[in-house]
Each structure stands twice: as C-alpha cells, then as structure tokens.
CSV table of C-alpha atoms in Angstrom, one decimal:
chain,number,residue,atom,x,y,z
A,1,MET,CA,129.8,95.9,70.9
A,2,ASN,CA,128.3,96.4,74.8
A,3,ILE,CA,131.1,99.2,75.7
A,4,ARG,CA,129.7,101.2,73.0
A,5,ARG,CA,125.9,100.4,73.6
A,6,GLY,CA,126.7,101.4,76.9
A,7,ARG,CA,128.0,104.8,76.1
A,8,ARG,CA,125.1,105.3,73.5
A,9,ARG,CA,123.0,104.7,76.4
A,10,ARG,CA,124.3,107.1,78.9
A,11,THR,CA,124.8,109.8,76.1
A,12,VAL,CA,121.1,109.7,75.5
A,13,PHE,CA,120.0,110.4,79.0
A,14,GLU,CA,122.8,112.5,80.1
A,15,ALA,CA,122.1,115.6,82.1
A,16,LYS,CA,123.2,118.9,81.0
A,17,GLU,CA,125.2,121.0,83.6
A,18,SER,CA,123.0,124.0,82.1
A,19,LEU,CA,120.3,124.6,80.2
A,20,THR,CA,119.1,127.5,77.5
A,21,ASP,CA,115.8,129.2,77.4
A,22,GLU,CA,114.8,127.8,74.0
A,23,GLU,CA,115.9,123.9,76.4
A,24,VAL,CA,113.8,124.9,79.2
A,25,ALA,CA,110.6,126.1,77.1
A,26,HIS,CA,110.7,122.5,75.2
A,27,GLY,CA,111.0,120.9,78.7
A,28,LEU,CA,108.2,122.1,79.8
A,29,ARG,CA,105.9,121.3,77.1
A,30,LEU,CA,107.4,117.5,77.5
A,31,VAL,CA,106.0,117.8,80.9
A,32,VAL,CA,103.2,119.2,80.2
A,33,ARG,CA,102.4,116.3,77.6
A,34,ASP,CA,103.6,113.6,80.1
A,35,GLY,CA,100.8,115.2,82.9
A,36,LEU,CA,98.4,114.3,79.7
A,37,ALA,CA,99.3,111.0,78.9
A,38,THR,CA,99.6,110.0,82.6
A,39,GLN,CA,96.1,111.6,83.9
A,40,ALA,CA,94.3,109.5,80.9
A,41,MET,CA,96.2,106.3,82.7
A,42,VAL,CA,95.6,107.3,86.1
A,43,THR,CA,91.5,108.2,84.9
A,44,LEU,CA,91.4,104.7,83.6
A,45,THR,CA,93.2,102.2,86.2
A,46,GLY,CA,92.4,104.2,89.3
A,47,GLY,CA,89.8,106.3,91.1
A,48,ILE,CA,86.1,105.2,90.9
A,49,PHE,CA,86.6,102.4,88.0
A,50,LEU,CA,89.7,100.8,90.5
A,51,VAL,CA,87.3,100.7,93.2
A,52,ALA,CA,84.5,99.2,91.2
A,53,PHE,CA,86.2,96.4,89.5
A,54,ALA,CA,88.0,95.2,93.0
A,55,LEU,CA,83.6,95.2,94.2
A,56,GLN,CA,83.1,93.9,90.7
A,57,LEU,CA,85.2,90.9,92.3
A,58,GLY,CA,83.5,90.7,95.3
A,59,ALA,CA,86.5,92.5,97.4
A,60,SER,CA,85.9,93.6,101.3
A,61,ASN,CA,85.9,97.1,103.0
A,62,THR,CA,89.6,96.3,104.4
A,63,VAL,CA,90.3,95.6,100.5
A,64,ILE,CA,89.3,98.3,99.6
A,65,GLY,CA,91.2,100.2,102.6
A,66,LEU,CA,94.8,98.3,101.6
A,67,LEU,CA,94.0,98.9,97.9
A,68,ALA,CA,93.6,102.9,98.9
A,69,ALA,CA,96.7,102.5,101.8
A,70,ILE,CA,98.9,100.5,99.3
A,71,PRO,CA,100.0,103.3,96.8
A,72,PRO,CA,101.0,105.8,99.7
A,73,LEU,CA,102.7,103.4,102.0
A,74,ALA,CA,104.5,102.4,98.7
A,75,GLU,CA,105.9,105.9,98.3
A,76,LEU,CA,108.1,105.5,101.6
A,77,LEU,CA,110.7,103.4,99.1
A,78,GLN,CA,111.6,107.4,97.9
A,79,ILE,CA,113.7,107.3,100.7
A,80,PRO,CA,116.0,104.0,99.7
A,81,ALA,CA,115.5,105.7,95.8
A,82,ILE,CA,117.6,108.3,97.4
A,83,TYR,CA,120.0,106.7,97.4
A,84,ILE,CA,119.6,105.0,93.8
A,85,VAL,CA,119.2,109.2,92.5
A,86,ASP,CA,122.3,110.2,94.3
A,87,ARG,CA,124.3,107.1,93.0
A,88,ILE,CA,123.4,107.4,89.4
A,89,ARG,CA,123.0,110.9,89.2
A,90,ILE,CA,120.8,110.8,86.2
A,91,ARG,CA,117.3,111.1,87.0
A,92,ARG,CA,115.6,111.0,83.8
A,93,LEU,CA,117.2,107.9,83.2
A,94,VAL,CA,116.1,106.5,86.8
A,95,VAL,CA,112.5,107.8,85.7
A,96,VAL,CA,111.9,106.4,82.6
A,97,ALA,CA,113.1,102.7,83.8
A,98,ALA,CA,111.0,103.0,86.5
A,99,SER,CA,107.8,104.1,85.3
A,100,PHE,CA,108.4,101.3,82.8
A,101,ALA,CA,108.4,98.7,84.8
A,102,ALA,CA,106.0,100.3,87.3
A,103,ARG,CA,103.4,100.4,84.1
A,104,LEU,CA,104.1,97.0,82.8
A,105,CYS,CA,102.5,95.9,86.3
A,106,TRP,CA,99.1,96.3,84.8
A,107,ILE,CA,99.1,93.4,82.6
A,108,PRO,CA,98.6,91.2,85.5
A,109,ILE,CA,95.4,93.1,86.2
A,110,ILE,CA,94.2,92.8,83.0
A,111,LEU,CA,94.3,89.4,82.7
A,112,ILE,CA,92.5,88.5,85.9
A,113,PRO,CA,88.9,88.7,84.9
A,114,PHE,CA,90.5,86.0,81.9
A,115,PHE,CA,91.9,83.2,83.7
A,116,LEU,CA,91.4,84.0,87.9
A,117,SER,CA,89.0,83.8,90.1
A,118,PRO,CA,87.7,86.6,92.3
A,119,GLY,CA,89.5,85.4,95.0
A,120,GLN,CA,92.4,85.3,93.5
A,121,GLY,CA,92.0,87.8,90.9
A,122,ILE,CA,92.0,90.0,94.3
A,123,LEU,CA,95.0,88.5,95.7
A,124,ALA,CA,96.7,89.2,92.0
A,125,LEU,CA,94.8,92.7,92.1
A,126,ILE,CA,96.7,93.8,95.4
A,127,ALA,CA,100.5,91.9,94.4
A,128,SER,CA,100.0,93.7,91.2
A,129,ILE,CA,99.0,97.4,92.3
A,130,ALA,CA,101.8,96.8,95.2
A,131,LEU,CA,104.6,96.4,92.6
A,132,TYR,CA,102.9,98.9,90.4
A,133,ALA,CA,102.8,101.3,93.5
A,134,SER,CA,106.8,100.6,94.6
A,135,PHE,CA,108.2,101.2,91.2
A,136,SER,CA,106.3,104.5,91.1
A,137,ALA,CA,107.9,105.2,94.1
A,138,ILE,CA,111.1,105.4,93.1
A,139,SER,CA,110.0,107.1,89.5
A,140,HIS,CA,108.5,109.8,91.7
A,141,CYS,CA,112.0,110.4,93.9
A,142,GLY,CA,113.7,111.5,90.7
A,143,TRP,CA,111.0,113.3,89.2
A,144,ASN,CA,110.9,115.2,92.2
A,145,SER,CA,114.0,116.3,92.2
A,146,TRP,CA,114.2,116.8,88.3
A,147,MET,CA,111.2,119.6,88.3
A,148,ARG,CA,112.8,121.1,90.8
A,149,ASP,CA,115.6,122.3,88.9
A,150,LEU,CA,114.1,122.5,85.7
A,151,ILE,CA,110.8,124.7,86.5
A,152,PRO,CA,112.0,128.5,87.2
A,153,GLN,CA,110.7,129.0,91.0
A,154,ASP,CA,108.7,132.1,90.2
A,155,ARG,CA,106.9,130.0,87.6
A,156,LEU,CA,106.0,127.0,89.6
A,157,GLY,CA,102.0,128.0,90.4
A,158,ASP,CA,101.4,129.2,87.2
A,159,PHE,CA,103.3,126.5,85.4
A,160,PHE,CA,101.7,123.3,87.4
A,161,SER,CA,98.2,125.2,87.8
A,162,ARG,CA,98.3,125.2,84.1
A,163,ARG,CA,99.4,121.2,83.7
A,164,LEU,CA,96.9,120.5,86.0
A,165,THR,CA,93.9,122.1,84.1
A,166,LEU,CA,94.7,120.4,80.8
A,167,SER,CA,94.9,117.1,83.1
A,168,THR,CA,92.1,117.3,84.7
A,169,GLY,CA,90.5,118.6,81.1
A,170,ILE,CA,91.3,115.1,79.7
A,171,ALA,CA,90.3,113.2,83.1
A,172,LEU,CA,86.7,114.8,82.6
A,173,VAL,CA,86.2,113.5,78.9
A,174,ILE,CA,87.9,110.3,79.5
A,175,SER,CA,86.3,109.5,82.5
A,176,LEU,CA,82.4,110.5,81.4
A,177,VAL,CA,83.1,108.4,78.7
A,178,ALA,CA,84.5,105.6,80.6
A,179,GLY,CA,81.7,105.8,83.3
A,180,PHE,CA,79.4,105.5,80.3
A,181,PHE,CA,81.1,102.7,78.3
A,182,ILE,CA,81.1,100.3,81.9
A,183,ASP,CA,77.1,100.7,82.2
A,184,SER,CA,76.9,100.0,78.8
A,185,TRP,CA,79.0,96.9,79.2
A,186,GLU,CA,77.4,95.9,82.0
A,187,ILE,CA,74.2,96.3,80.2
A,188,ALA,CA,75.1,94.1,77.0
A,189,PHE,CA,77.0,91.7,78.6
A,190,PRO,CA,76.0,91.3,82.9
A,191,ASP,CA,78.3,88.0,83.4
A,192,LEU,CA,81.0,89.5,82.3
A,193,ALA,CA,81.2,93.0,84.0
A,194,ALA,CA,84.8,92.9,84.9
A,195,TYR,CA,86.2,92.2,81.2
A,196,GLY,CA,85.1,95.9,80.2
A,197,TYR,CA,87.6,97.0,83.0
A,198,SER,CA,90.4,95.2,81.4
A,199,VAL,CA,89.5,97.5,78.8
A,200,LEU,CA,90.0,100.1,80.5
A,201,PHE,CA,92.8,99.6,82.0
A,202,LEU,CA,94.3,98.2,78.9
A,203,LEU,CA,94.2,101.4,77.2
A,204,GLY,CA,95.1,103.3,80.4
A,205,LEU,CA,98.3,100.9,80.4
A,206,ILE,CA,98.5,102.3,76.5
A,207,ALA,CA,98.6,105.7,77.5
A,208,GLY,CA,100.9,105.3,80.5
A,209,LEU,CA,103.5,103.5,77.5
A,210,VAL,CA,103.3,107.3,75.5
A,211,GLY,CA,103.6,109.2,78.5
A,212,ILE,CA,107.4,107.6,79.6
A,213,THR,CA,108.1,108.7,75.5
A,214,PHE,CA,107.6,112.1,76.3
A,215,LEU,CA,110.1,112.1,79.6
A,216,ALA,CA,112.9,109.8,77.7
A,217,ARG,CA,113.0,112.8,75.8
A,218,THR,CA,112.7,115.8,78.3
A,219,PRO,CA,115.9,117.5,79.1
A,220,GLU,CA,117.6,117.4,82.6
A,221,PRO,CA,119.9,119.7,83.9
A,222,GLN,CA,122.7,118.5,86.5
A,223,MET,CA,122.3,117.8,90.0
A,224,ILE,CA,123.5,120.3,92.6
A,225,VAL,CA,124.8,117.7,95.0
A,226,GLU,CA,125.6,120.0,98.5
A,227,ASN,CA,129.7,119.2,99.6
A,228,GLY,CA,129.3,118.2,103.4
A,229,GLU,CA,127.8,115.3,105.1
A,230,ASP,CA,127.5,112.0,102.9
A,231,GLY,CA,125.2,109.3,103.7
A,232,LEU,CA,121.6,107.9,103.3
A,233,PHE,CA,121.0,109.1,106.7
A,234,ALA,CA,122.6,112.5,107.1
A,235,ALA,CA,120.5,113.1,104.2
A,236,ILE,CA,117.7,112.3,105.5
A,237,LYS,CA,118.2,114.4,109.3
A,238,LYS,CA,118.6,117.3,107.4
A,239,PRO,CA,114.9,117.7,106.9
A,240,PHE,CA,114.0,117.2,110.4
A,241,ALA,CA,116.3,119.4,111.6
A,242,ASP,CA,115.4,122.7,109.9
A,243,LEU,CA,112.4,123.4,112.6
A,244,ASN,CA,110.5,125.3,110.0
A,245,PHE,CA,110.5,122.4,107.3
A,246,LYS,CA,109.4,119.8,110.0
A,247,ASN,CA,106.4,122.1,110.8
A,248,LEU,CA,105.5,121.3,107.8
A,249,ILE,CA,105.7,117.9,107.6
A,250,VAL,CA,103.2,117.6,110.6
A,251,PHE,CA,100.8,120.0,108.6
A,252,LEU,CA,101.1,118.0,105.3
A,253,GLY,CA,101.5,114.2,107.5
A,254,SER,CA,97.8,115.4,109.7
A,255,TRP,CA,96.4,116.8,106.5
A,256,ASN,CA,96.7,113.3,104.8
A,257,PHE,CA,95.6,111.3,107.6
A,258,ALA,CA,92.6,113.5,108.0
A,259,VAL,CA,91.7,113.0,103.9
A,260,ASN,CA,92.8,109.5,103.4
A,261,LEU,CA,90.7,108.3,106.5
A,262,ALA,CA,87.1,109.3,104.3
A,263,SER,CA,88.1,110.0,100.7
A,264,PRO,CA,88.6,106.1,100.0
A,265,PHE,CA,84.9,105.2,101.1
A,266,PHE,CA,83.5,108.3,98.9
A,267,THR,CA,82.9,105.5,96.1
A,268,VAL,CA,81.6,102.9,97.8
A,269,TYR,CA,79.5,105.4,100.0
A,270,MET,CA,77.8,106.3,96.4
A,271,LEU,CA,78.1,102.8,95.0
A,272,GLN,CA,76.5,101.4,98.0
A,273,ARG,CA,74.9,103.2,100.4
A,274,ILE,CA,72.9,105.1,98.4
A,275,GLY,CA,73.0,102.6,95.2
A,276,LEU,CA,74.1,105.5,92.4
A,277,ASP,CA,75.3,104.4,88.7
A,278,ILE,CA,78.7,104.5,88.7
A,279,SER,CA,77.7,106.6,85.3
A,280,ILE,CA,76.3,108.9,88.2
A,281,VAL,CA,79.1,108.5,90.4
A,282,VAL,CA,81.8,109.6,87.3
A,283,ALA,CA,79.1,112.4,86.5
A,284,LEU,CA,79.6,113.6,90.2
A,285,SER,CA,83.2,113.5,89.9
A,286,VAL,CA,83.2,115.6,86.3
A,287,LEU,CA,81.7,118.3,88.0
A,288,SER,CA,84.3,118.4,90.8
A,289,GLN,CA,86.9,118.4,87.7
A,290,VAL,CA,85.1,121.3,86.2
A,291,MET,CA,85.6,123.0,89.0
A,292,ASN,CA,88.8,122.2,89.1
A,293,ILE,CA,89.7,123.8,85.5
A,294,VAL,CA,87.9,127.2,86.6
A,295,PHE,CA,89.7,127.4,89.9
A,296,TYR,CA,93.5,126.1,88.7
A,297,ARG,CA,94.7,129.0,87.2
A,298,SER,CA,93.4,131.4,89.7
A,299,TRP,CA,95.0,129.1,92.4
A,300,GLY,CA,98.1,129.3,90.7
A,301,ARG,CA,98.3,133.2,90.3
A,302,VAL,CA,97.7,133.8,93.9
A,303,SER,CA,100.2,131.4,95.1
A,304,ASP,CA,102.6,133.1,93.2
A,305,ARG,CA,101.5,136.3,94.1
A,306,TYR,CA,101.0,135.6,97.7
A,307,SER,CA,102.0,132.2,98.9
A,308,ASN,CA,101.4,128.5,98.8
A,309,LYS,CA,100.6,128.9,102.8
A,310,SER,CA,97.9,131.5,102.0
A,311,VAL,CA,96.0,129.5,99.3
A,312,LEU,CA,96.1,126.3,102.0
A,313,ALA,CA,94.0,128.6,104.8
A,314,VAL,CA,91.7,129.3,102.2
A,315,SER,CA,91.3,126.0,100.4
A,316,GLY,CA,92.0,123.4,103.2
A,317,PRO,CA,88.6,124.4,105.5
A,318,LEU,CA,86.8,124.8,102.2
A,319,PHE,CA,87.7,121.1,101.7
A,320,MET,CA,87.0,120.5,105.4
A,321,LEU,CA,83.5,121.8,104.9
A,322,ALA,CA,82.6,119.5,102.4
A,323,ILE,CA,83.5,116.1,104.1
A,324,PHE,CA,81.5,117.9,106.6
A,325,ALA,CA,78.1,117.7,104.9
A,326,TRP,CA,79.0,114.2,103.6
A,327,MET,CA,77.8,113.2,107.3
A,328,PHE,CA,74.0,114.5,106.3
A,329,VAL,CA,73.9,113.1,102.4
A,330,THR,CA,71.4,110.7,104.2
A,331,LEU,CA,69.4,110.7,107.8
A,332,PRO,CA,69.7,107.8,107.2
A,333,ASN,CA,68.5,106.6,104.2
A,334,VAL,CA,68.4,108.8,100.5
A,335,TYR,CA,66.1,111.7,100.9
A,336,ILE,CA,65.1,114.9,99.6
A,337,LEU,CA,68.0,117.1,100.2
A,338,THR,CA,70.7,114.0,99.5
A,339,TYR,CA,71.1,114.5,95.8
A,340,PRO,CA,71.4,118.8,95.7
A,341,LEU,CA,74.1,117.9,98.7
A,342,LEU,CA,76.4,115.6,96.8
A,343,ILE,CA,76.1,118.5,94.0
A,344,VAL,CA,77.0,120.7,96.4
A,345,ILE,CA,79.7,118.5,97.9
A,346,HIS,CA,81.3,117.8,94.9
A,347,ILE,CA,81.2,121.8,93.6
A,348,LEU,CA,83.1,122.6,97.1
A,349,MET,CA,85.7,119.6,97.1
A,350,GLY,CA,86.1,120.6,93.1
A,351,ILE,CA,87.0,124.1,94.1
A,352,SER,CA,89.0,123.7,97.2
A,353,LEU,CA,91.3,120.4,95.7
A,354,ALA,CA,92.4,123.1,92.9
A,355,GLY,CA,93.8,124.7,95.7
A,356,VAL,CA,95.3,121.9,97.9
A,357,SER,CA,96.9,119.9,95.8
A,358,LEU,CA,98.4,122.8,94.0
A,359,ALA,CA,99.8,124.4,97.1
A,360,SER,CA,100.5,120.8,98.9
A,361,GLY,CA,102.5,120.0,96.4
A,362,ASN,CA,104.3,123.4,95.4
A,363,ILE,CA,104.9,124.5,98.9
A,364,GLY,CA,107.7,121.8,99.6
A,365,LEU,CA,109.5,122.5,96.4
A,366,LYS,CA,109.6,125.7,97.5
A,367,MET,CA,110.5,125.2,101.1
A,368,ALA,CA,113.6,122.6,99.8
A,369,PRO,CA,116.8,124.3,100.2
A,370,GLN,CA,118.6,123.8,96.0
A,371,GLY,CA,120.7,120.7,96.2
A,372,GLN,CA,118.6,119.1,99.0
A,373,ALA,CA,115.8,118.7,96.9
A,374,THR,CA,115.5,114.9,97.1
A,375,SER,CA,116.2,114.4,100.7
A,376,TYR,CA,113.6,116.9,102.1
A,377,LEU,CA,111.3,115.7,99.5
A,378,ALA,CA,111.6,112.6,100.7
A,379,ALA,CA,111.2,113.2,104.5
A,380,SER,CA,107.8,115.2,103.5
A,381,THR,CA,106.9,111.9,101.3
A,382,PHE,CA,107.9,109.6,104.2
A,383,ALA,CA,105.3,111.6,106.5
A,384,ASN,CA,102.6,111.7,104.0
A,385,SER,CA,103.0,108.4,102.9
A,386,VAL,CA,102.7,107.1,106.6
A,387,ALA,CA,99.7,108.7,107.5
A,388,ALA,CA,98.0,108.5,104.2
A,389,GLY,CA,98.6,104.6,104.2
A,390,VAL,CA,97.8,104.1,107.7
A,391,ALA,CA,94.2,106.2,107.1
A,392,PRO,CA,92.7,103.7,104.7
A,393,ILE,CA,93.6,100.7,106.7
A,394,LEU,CA,92.5,101.8,109.2
A,395,GLY,CA,89.0,102.6,108.0
A,396,GLY,CA,88.9,99.4,106.3
A,397,LEU,CA,89.3,97.7,109.5
A,398,PHE,CA,86.7,99.5,111.7
A,399,VAL,CA,84.2,99.9,109.0
A,400,ASP,CA,82.0,97.2,109.5
A,401,PHE,CA,82.4,97.7,113.8
A,402,PHE,CA,80.8,101.0,113.4
A,403,ALA,CA,78.2,99.3,110.7
A,404,GLU,CA,76.8,97.7,113.8
A,405,ARG,CA,76.6,101.7,115.7
A,406,GLU,CA,74.7,104.5,115.1
A,407,LEU,CA,74.4,108.2,116.6
A,408,ILE,CA,71.4,109.8,116.0
A,409,TRP,CA,70.3,113.3,117.3
A,410,THR,CA,66.6,114.3,117.2
A,411,LEU,CA,64.7,117.3,117.2
A,412,ILE,CA,60.8,117.1,119.2
A,413,TRP,CA,58.3,119.2,119.0
A,414,LYS,CA,55.1,118.3,120.8
A,415,ASP,CA,52.1,120.1,121.4
A,416,PRO,CA,48.4,119.5,122.2
A,417,VAL,CA,47.7,117.9,119.0
A,418,GLN,CA,50.8,116.3,117.8
A,419,GLU,CA,54.2,115.5,118.2
A,420,LEU,CA,56.9,115.9,115.8
A,421,VAL,CA,60.2,114.6,115.3
A,422,PHE,CA,63.1,116.1,113.0
A,423,VAL,CA,66.4,114.0,112.8
A,424,THR,CA,68.8,116.6,112.6
A,425,LEU,CA,71.5,114.2,112.4
A,426,ASP,CA,72.3,110.5,112.0
A,427,ILE,CA,75.9,109.0,112.1
A,428,GLN,CA,76.5,105.2,111.0
A,429,GLN,CA,79.0,103.8,109.3
A,430,TRP,CA,81.0,105.6,106.6
A,431,GLU,CA,79.7,109.1,108.7
A,432,PHE,CA,81.5,108.5,111.7
A,433,PHE,CA,85.3,108.6,109.5
A,434,PHE,CA,83.8,112.1,107.4
A,435,LEU,CA,82.9,113.3,111.3
A,436,PHE,CA,86.6,112.1,112.6
A,437,ALA,CA,88.4,113.0,109.2
A,438,PHE,CA,86.6,116.4,109.7
A,439,ILE,CA,88.0,117.1,113.3
A,440,LEU,CA,91.3,116.0,112.5
A,441,GLY,CA,91.1,118.6,109.5
A,442,LEU,CA,90.5,121.0,112.0
A,443,TYR,CA,93.9,120.2,113.7
A,444,SER,CA,96.1,120.1,110.9
A,445,LEU,CA,94.6,123.6,109.8
A,446,HIS,CA,95.6,125.0,113.1
A,447,ARG,CA,99.3,123.1,112.6
A,448,LEU,CA,99.8,125.2,109.5
A,449,THR,CA,99.8,128.6,111.4
A,450,VAL,CA,103.3,128.0,112.4
A,451,VAL,CA,104.7,127.2,109.0
A,452,GLN,CA,106.5,130.2,107.9
A,453,GLU,CA,107.0,130.9,104.2
A,454,GLU,CA,107.5,134.2,101.8
A,455,GLY,CA,105.0,136.1,101.3
A,456,GLU,CA,101.7,135.3,103.3
A,457,ALA,CA,98.8,137.2,102.8
A,458,LYS,CA,95.4,137.9,104.9
A,459,GLU,CA,92.3,134.7,104.0
A,460,GLN,CA,90.3,137.7,102.4
A,461,GLU,CA,93.0,139.5,100.4
A,462,VAL,CA,93.5,135.7,99.2
A,463,VAL,CA,89.4,135.4,99.0
A,464,ASP,CA,89.2,138.3,96.9
A,465,GLU,CA,92.5,137.6,94.5
A,466,LEU,CA,90.8,134.5,94.4
A,467,ILE,CA,87.1,135.5,92.5
A,468,ALA,CA,88.6,138.4,90.7
A,469,GLY,CA,90.9,135.8,89.4
A,470,VAL,CA,87.8,133.4,88.1
A,471,ARG,CA,85.9,136.2,87.0
A,472,ARG,CA,88.8,137.5,84.7
A,473,ASP,CA,89.1,133.7,83.6
A,474,MET,CA,85.2,133.1,82.6
A,475,ARG,CA,85.5,136.7,80.7
A,476,ASN,CA,88.0,135.3,78.5
A,477,PHE,CA,86.5,131.5,78.5
A,478,SER,CA,83.4,132.8,77.2
A,479,SER,CA,84.7,134.6,73.8
A,480,ALA,CA,85.9,132.7,70.9
A,481,GLY,CA,89.5,134.1,71.2
A,482,GLY,CA,89.8,133.6,74.8
A,483,LEU,CA,88.9,130.2,74.6
A,484,ARG,CA,91.6,129.5,71.8
A,485,ASP,CA,93.9,130.9,74.1
A,486,PHE,CA,92.9,128.9,77.0
A,487,VAL,CA,93.6,125.5,75.2
A,488,LYS,CA,96.6,126.6,72.3
A,489,PHE,CA,99.1,125.7,75.5
A,490,PRO,CA,101.0,123.2,74.8
A,491,PHE,CA,98.9,122.3,71.2
A,492,SER,CA,99.5,125.0,69.3
A,493,SER,CA,103.3,124.5,70.4
A,494,ALA,CA,103.6,121.3,68.6
A,495,GLY,CA,102.9,123.5,65.2
A,496,ASN,CA,105.7,125.7,66.1
A,497,ARG,CA,108.2,122.8,66.7
A,498,ARG,CA,107.0,120.9,63.3
A,499,GLY,CA,107.8,124.2,61.6
A,500,LYS,CA,111.0,124.9,63.2
A,501,LYS,CA,111.9,121.5,61.9
A,502,LYS,CA,111.6,122.3,58.0
A,503,LYS,CA,113.2,125.6,58.4
A,504,ARG,CA,116.2,123.7,59.7
C-alpha cells in the first residue's frame, strides 16, 4: 500500500519531458492565479501591516530592522536548496511542500495577541518570520528554475508585467480595505488593537493556501541537467567565473543594499515622525501601486523590445530621486510642502519600482544559461540577500545614534530692517539613511554600466517608448472595450477552460 501511494504521489508531481503549447498556456494561467493569491497574502501579512503590528507590540527600531532583514538573509538558504532541487529534480514537489510549510508558520503569529505578552509576542514574531522566510527561500529556489524553463524567453517581460499588473491591482484594493479596517477596529476596540491584525493575518494565510493549490496543478518541464562538474561548490562557482554575470551580481548587490538601508523605515517614518494614520499611509501606498499598474505593461514592452538593462538605466535613477526627496519631507517638522512631497514621492516610487522590480528579476533569468539557471540565480540571490539583509540591521542599530545628531543647512538674508533665515535642509535620524541610500544608489547605477545585455538602447529611446506605451494603454483603458481587454486575462481563460470541459 505504501509503495502504491509513493508511486501515485510521484505521478501527480512528475515533470514532463516536453510541454505542448496548450500545456504551457494553461501553466501560465495558473502561475498568474497563484501570483494573485500570493499577492493577497503578502499584502495582508507584510509591509505596512507587519510593521504596524510590530510597533503595536512595542518593537524598537532594531527589531523593525531585524524583521526587514530576516527575509533577504533567509534567501541564503537557496544555496543549499540547489542540492535539494538537483537531487529531487521535481521542482513542483519542492515548491509546493516548502510553500505549504512556510505559510503554516503564520499560525503562531495569528495567536500572539491571544496567548502572549507584548515582549513574548515580539520574540515569537521574530522566530515565526524566520521560519516562514527559510521555507520560502527553498520554495523560491525551485520556483525560479521552474519558471525559467516554463515561460518562453521572448515573453518574459510581457508575461511578468501582466502578472505584476494584476497582482498590484489586487493589492491595491485589499490594502485600502485592510487599512480602513484597522483604523475602524482601533476606534471600536482601542484596548484590543493587536487582535485586528490577527484577523488580517488569518485572511492572508487562507489566500496563501489557495495559491498553493494553483501551484500544485501547474505543469513542469523536465529539468535540463548539464553534464560536467558535479557538486554544490562547482555549481555555485560557475556564475562568479562568468565575468558579465559577476558584474550583474555586483550591481544587484549594491542596489539592494542601498534600497534596503532606507526603505524598511519609510512606514515607521510616516507613522511615528509625521504621525499619519495607517489608512493615510495605506492610501499613499495605493497611489504608488496605481502608478505600478499604469507603467508595468509599458516597462514590460520596453524590456522585450530593448533590454532589461535599458529599463534599469531609466527606472533606477528615478527611484533614487524619490529616495533623495524623502530628506525634504520635514524641515524639521511637518510644513506646507510635506503632503505634496509625499504624494510626488509615492508617484515616482510607483513608476520607478514597476521598472526596477520587473527588470531586476528578468535580467537574471535572461542572462542565466539554460540548464544552469538554478545555480546562477542562487548565486545572484546570495549577493542580494547579504546586501538586503545587512542594510536594515545596520539601519536599525544606528537609527538611535543618529537621533541625537542633526545636520542643518540654512540660508540667511540680512538687510538694515530684518534678518530672514531659510532652512533648506534639516537631516536627522532616518533622513541620514535616506542620504546614504541615495549616494550608494548612485554608485550601484555606475556598476550597471559594465553589465552587457543584448539589445541595449539609449535612455532617451527608452523614455520615448515608455511614454508612447503609457499613452496607448491610457487610451485603451479609457474606453469600455479597452477596460474589458485590460482585465480579461486570466479570468476569461477560466470560462474557456470550463467550456472545454463541457465539450469533453
């Protein structure tokens, strides 16, 4: 009986030597649906709501930095995960099992307000996030390699931009509803504020488990295993021996360090320094996500027509400009330009992150040789994880040090009647990290120039193509027919699939 069950389980997750066009199309639809479910989970359990929950428990800046550092540091487990993937060679089995274990780790977090004191809750939160991130890293290792072989290379940009657009749309609606829910909950139950986050986390867990059912049904092409040196060390050594890919690793590592030095504290900055309600913070995040939706597809077209490097060469400086602008949000307190600046910053971040997130993910997939995607992408993830993990820890440790220090730059005008003093720059605490992140970001963009990718274009060509693409999308979006075209994928495919079943 046990042997039969084992054989049946292997058959369910068996990889196929080759997939038909219909199987690939079906698989891509399931990948999109998993993306929607996973995005719902990430929206409800991460970002603003996770930081706000930690602050509710009394977390310090060091703890906030640690929570931001755990997921990227856990991605280092992708290195030993290569061995697991290569030994099992059924990536779908690895991904489904690891994802299921990861998402169950949210159960202890959900129960924190019911059974633990705030101090104990912080420890349980850190431990559970560490376990969640560790299992997720194993899943990511198999998923990256799986998608590298499943998605046609000439459609990478368009597919992921469409998937990200739909996922961001889901996140937009969910985050708005969740933000108003938390504010309403805190008004109705001021002494039980933490319980409201447990409700969000439970809904997120359910969405995550639904996503796993889509992954379990997604077809997998057989892994292409390269003949040659065997062993984990040999596999990891190859990407660093490839000069061009090594240059890419240096760029991505320095970029992730710069971004993660500042970005984990954006939410803390708005909640504590400026004193915004969580619903306003969420609304600003939604504004950023709307810009993501508008620009994802255009960035995707640009990456397919030219290159991912061309996209990064335009979207990267735009994101650094947004980080630089954070230093002027307060001078040193809230002033007349605070809210307009916050709006402009979130618009710039939405536009630029659409290109950065799309291109930085795709460029590694594109430059990794077929048959070696697992080791190449794991090597890239290693550098990214170290950089993105160390940065917020340093930020959390030094933020209190900079709280007692201030850099003020003023302009003084004197005349016989009066003296006018203009504060042009006032940097303290978090603003120091925004400045450091901006400087390091400029360095990382310099490192991008030595990366070689086929189809590179000049920045002006990319900007012109991007603007033209956005205009086309907005014209389509403005009509009822265009709106139907925008949302018909992948939901209409579910109807087609049901129709095919009926015919059978």
